[in-house]
PDB file of C-alpha atoms in Angstrom:
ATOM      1  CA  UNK A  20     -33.744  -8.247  22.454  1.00 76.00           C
ATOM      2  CA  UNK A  21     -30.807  -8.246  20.159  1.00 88.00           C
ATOM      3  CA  UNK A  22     -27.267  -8.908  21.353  1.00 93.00           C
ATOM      4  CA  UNK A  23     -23.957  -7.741  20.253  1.00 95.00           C
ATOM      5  CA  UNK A  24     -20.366  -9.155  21.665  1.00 96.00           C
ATOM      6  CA  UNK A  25     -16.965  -7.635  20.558  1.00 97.00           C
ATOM      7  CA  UNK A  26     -14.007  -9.510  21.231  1.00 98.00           C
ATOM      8  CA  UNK A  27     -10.362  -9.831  20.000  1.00 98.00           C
ATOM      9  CA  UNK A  28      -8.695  -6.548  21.776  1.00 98.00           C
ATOM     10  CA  UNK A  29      -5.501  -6.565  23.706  1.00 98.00           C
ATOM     11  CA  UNK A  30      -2.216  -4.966  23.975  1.00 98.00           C
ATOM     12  CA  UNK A  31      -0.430  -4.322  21.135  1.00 98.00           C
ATOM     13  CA  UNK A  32       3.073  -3.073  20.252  1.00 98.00           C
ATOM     14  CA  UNK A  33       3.032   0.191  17.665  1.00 98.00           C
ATOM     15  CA  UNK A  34       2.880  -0.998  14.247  1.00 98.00           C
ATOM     16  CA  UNK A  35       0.811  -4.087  15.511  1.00 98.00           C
ATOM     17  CA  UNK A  36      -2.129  -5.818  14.341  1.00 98.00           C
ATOM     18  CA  UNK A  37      -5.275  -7.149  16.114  1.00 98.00           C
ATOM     19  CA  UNK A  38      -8.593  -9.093  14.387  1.00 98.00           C
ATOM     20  CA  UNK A  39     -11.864  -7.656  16.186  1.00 98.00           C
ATOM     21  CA  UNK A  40     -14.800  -9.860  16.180  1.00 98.00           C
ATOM     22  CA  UNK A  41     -18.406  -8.887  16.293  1.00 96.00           C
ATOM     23  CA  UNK A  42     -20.699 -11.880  16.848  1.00 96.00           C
ATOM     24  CA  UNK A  43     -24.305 -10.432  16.559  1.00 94.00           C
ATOM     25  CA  UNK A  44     -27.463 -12.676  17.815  1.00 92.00           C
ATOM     26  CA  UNK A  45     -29.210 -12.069  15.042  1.00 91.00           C
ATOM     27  CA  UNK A  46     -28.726 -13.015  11.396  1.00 89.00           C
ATOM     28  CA  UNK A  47     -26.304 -10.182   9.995  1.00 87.00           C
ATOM     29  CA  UNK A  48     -29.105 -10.309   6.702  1.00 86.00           C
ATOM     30  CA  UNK A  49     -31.268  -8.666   8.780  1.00 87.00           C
ATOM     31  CA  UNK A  50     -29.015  -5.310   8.538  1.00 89.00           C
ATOM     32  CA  UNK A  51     -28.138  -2.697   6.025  1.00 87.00           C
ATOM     33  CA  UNK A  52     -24.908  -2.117   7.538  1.00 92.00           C
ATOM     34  CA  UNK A  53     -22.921  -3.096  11.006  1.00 94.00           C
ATOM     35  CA  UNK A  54     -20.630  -0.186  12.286  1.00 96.00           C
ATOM     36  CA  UNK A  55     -17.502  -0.180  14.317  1.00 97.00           C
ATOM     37  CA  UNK A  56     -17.026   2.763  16.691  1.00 98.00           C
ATOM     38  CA  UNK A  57     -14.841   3.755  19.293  1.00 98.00           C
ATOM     39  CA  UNK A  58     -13.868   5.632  22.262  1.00 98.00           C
ATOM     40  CA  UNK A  59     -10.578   6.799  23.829  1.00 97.00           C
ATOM     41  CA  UNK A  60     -10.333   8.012  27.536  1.00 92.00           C
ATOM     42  CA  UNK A  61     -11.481  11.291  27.394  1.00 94.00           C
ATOM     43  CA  UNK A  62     -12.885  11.804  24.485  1.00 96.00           C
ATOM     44  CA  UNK A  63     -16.815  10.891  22.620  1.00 97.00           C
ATOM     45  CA  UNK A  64     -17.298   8.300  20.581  1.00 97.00           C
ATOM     46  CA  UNK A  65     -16.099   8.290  17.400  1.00 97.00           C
ATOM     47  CA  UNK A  66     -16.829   6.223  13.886  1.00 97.00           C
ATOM     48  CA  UNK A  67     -14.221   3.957  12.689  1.00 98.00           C
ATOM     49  CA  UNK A  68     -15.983   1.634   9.846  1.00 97.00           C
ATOM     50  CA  UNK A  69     -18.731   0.314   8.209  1.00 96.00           C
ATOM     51  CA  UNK A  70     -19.347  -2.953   6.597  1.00 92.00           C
ATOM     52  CA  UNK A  71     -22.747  -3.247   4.094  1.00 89.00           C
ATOM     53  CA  UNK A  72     -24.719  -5.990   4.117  1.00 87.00           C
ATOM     54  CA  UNK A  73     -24.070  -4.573   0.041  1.00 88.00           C
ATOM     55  CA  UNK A  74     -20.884  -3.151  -1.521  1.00 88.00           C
ATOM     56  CA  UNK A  75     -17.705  -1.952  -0.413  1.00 92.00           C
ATOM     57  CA  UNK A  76     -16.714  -0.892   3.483  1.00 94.00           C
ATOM     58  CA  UNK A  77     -16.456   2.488   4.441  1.00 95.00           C
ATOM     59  CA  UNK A  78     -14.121   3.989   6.762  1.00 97.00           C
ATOM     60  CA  UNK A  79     -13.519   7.180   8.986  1.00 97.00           C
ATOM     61  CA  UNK A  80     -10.485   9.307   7.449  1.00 96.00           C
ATOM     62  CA  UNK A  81      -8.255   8.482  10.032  1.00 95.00           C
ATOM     63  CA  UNK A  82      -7.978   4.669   9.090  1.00 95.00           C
ATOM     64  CA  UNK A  83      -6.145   6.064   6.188  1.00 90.00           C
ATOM     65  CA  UNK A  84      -6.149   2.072   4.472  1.00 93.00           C
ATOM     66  CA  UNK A  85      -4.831   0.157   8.054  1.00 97.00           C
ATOM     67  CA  UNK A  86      -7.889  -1.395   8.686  1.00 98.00           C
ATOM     68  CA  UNK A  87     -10.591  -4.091   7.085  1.00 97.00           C
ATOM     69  CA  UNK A  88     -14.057  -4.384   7.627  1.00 96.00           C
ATOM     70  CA  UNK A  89     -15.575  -7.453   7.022  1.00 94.00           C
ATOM     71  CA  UNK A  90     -18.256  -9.832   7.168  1.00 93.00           C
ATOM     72  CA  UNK A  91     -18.865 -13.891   7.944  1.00 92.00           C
ATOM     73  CA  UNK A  92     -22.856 -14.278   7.079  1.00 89.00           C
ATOM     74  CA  UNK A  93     -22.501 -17.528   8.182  1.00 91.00           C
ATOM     75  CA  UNK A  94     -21.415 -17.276  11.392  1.00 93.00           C
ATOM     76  CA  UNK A  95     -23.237 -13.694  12.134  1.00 94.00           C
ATOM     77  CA  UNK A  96     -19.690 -12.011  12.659  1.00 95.00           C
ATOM     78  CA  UNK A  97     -18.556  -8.555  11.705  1.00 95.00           C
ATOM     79  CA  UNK A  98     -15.069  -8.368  12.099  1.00 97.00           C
ATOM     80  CA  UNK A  99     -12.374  -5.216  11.989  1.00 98.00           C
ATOM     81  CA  UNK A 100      -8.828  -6.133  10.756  1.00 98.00           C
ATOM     82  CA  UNK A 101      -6.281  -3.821  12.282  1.00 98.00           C
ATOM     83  CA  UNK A 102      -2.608  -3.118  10.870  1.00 98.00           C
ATOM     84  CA  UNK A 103      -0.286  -0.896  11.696  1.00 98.00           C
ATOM     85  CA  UNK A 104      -1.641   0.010  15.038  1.00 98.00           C
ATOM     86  CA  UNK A 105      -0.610   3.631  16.542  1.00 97.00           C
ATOM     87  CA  UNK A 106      -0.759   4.309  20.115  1.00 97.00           C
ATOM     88  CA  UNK A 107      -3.752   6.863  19.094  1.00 96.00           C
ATOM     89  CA  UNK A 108      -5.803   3.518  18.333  1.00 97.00           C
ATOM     90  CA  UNK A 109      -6.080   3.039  22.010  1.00 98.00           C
ATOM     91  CA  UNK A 110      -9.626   2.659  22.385  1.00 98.00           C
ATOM     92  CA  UNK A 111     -12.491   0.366  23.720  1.00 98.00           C
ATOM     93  CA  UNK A 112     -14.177  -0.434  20.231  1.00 98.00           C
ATOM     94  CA  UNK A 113     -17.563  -1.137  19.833  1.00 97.00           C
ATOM     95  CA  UNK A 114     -19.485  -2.540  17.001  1.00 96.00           C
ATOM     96  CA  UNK A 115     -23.434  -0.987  16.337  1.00 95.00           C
ATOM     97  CA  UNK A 116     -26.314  -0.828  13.674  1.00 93.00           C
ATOM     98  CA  UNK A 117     -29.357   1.085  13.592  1.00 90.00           C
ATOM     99  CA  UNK A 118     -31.435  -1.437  13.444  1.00 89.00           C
ATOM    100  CA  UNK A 119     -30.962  -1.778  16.729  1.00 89.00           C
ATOM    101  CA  UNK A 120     -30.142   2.053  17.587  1.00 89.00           C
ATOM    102  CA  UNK A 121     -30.484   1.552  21.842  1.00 90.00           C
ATOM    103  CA  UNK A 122     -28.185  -1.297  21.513  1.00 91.00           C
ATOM    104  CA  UNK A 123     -24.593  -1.648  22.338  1.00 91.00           C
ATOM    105  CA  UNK A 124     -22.136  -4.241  23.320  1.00 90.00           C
ATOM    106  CA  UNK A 125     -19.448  -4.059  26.023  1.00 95.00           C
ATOM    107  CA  UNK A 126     -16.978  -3.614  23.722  1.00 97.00           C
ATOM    108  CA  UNK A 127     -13.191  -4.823  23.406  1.00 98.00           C
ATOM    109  CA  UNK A 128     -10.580  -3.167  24.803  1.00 98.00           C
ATOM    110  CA  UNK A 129      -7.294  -2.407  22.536  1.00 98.00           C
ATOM    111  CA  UNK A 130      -4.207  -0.911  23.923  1.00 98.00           C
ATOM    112  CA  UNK A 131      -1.129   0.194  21.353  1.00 98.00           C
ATOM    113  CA  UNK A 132       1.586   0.956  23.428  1.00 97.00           C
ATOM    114  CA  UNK A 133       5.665  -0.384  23.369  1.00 95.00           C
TER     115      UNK A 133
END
């Protein structure tokens, strides 16, 4: 059974940063791609990013160049940069891949608020 762990939220001030991590328990070879979702209070899921095991990240419109998906092969860890935080960021965020559709972490909570 495959594990994923998101860590690295907290509370930030508006125009903020944070560095999600996404350790997976598998090797991160193994996957096409590793997502990054995430869900407000209130309101479904939503897609933030996508790093490829291949060529460049893609993002959800809303990102809009704040944030940086990336990858450590090595150490099996997806991570999200964050920058400029806005307090409609506040979200738990979750990383995912179909590989392993039934799977999710707990996810890490981030807070942008002054």
């Amino acid at each position: 059974q495959g594990q994923l762990v998101e860590s690295g939220g907290g509370l930030v001030q508006p125009g903020g940063s944070l560095r999600l991590s996404c350790a997976s328990s598998a090797s991160l070879s193994l996957f096409y791609a590793m997502d990054w979702y995430r869900q407000a209070p209130g309101k479904q899921r939503e897609f933030v990013a996508r790093a490829l095991r291949e060529g460049a990240p893609h993002y959800a419109d809303f990102v809009q160049g704040r944030f940086t998906a990336s990858s450590d092969f090595a150490k099996n860890t997806v991570f999200l940069q964050m920058n400029n935080l806005e307090p409609d960021d506040t979200a738990v965020y979750y990383c995912h891949t179909e590989s392993w559709p039934a799977i999710w972490g707990p996810g890490t909570q981030v807070t942008v608020s002054s």
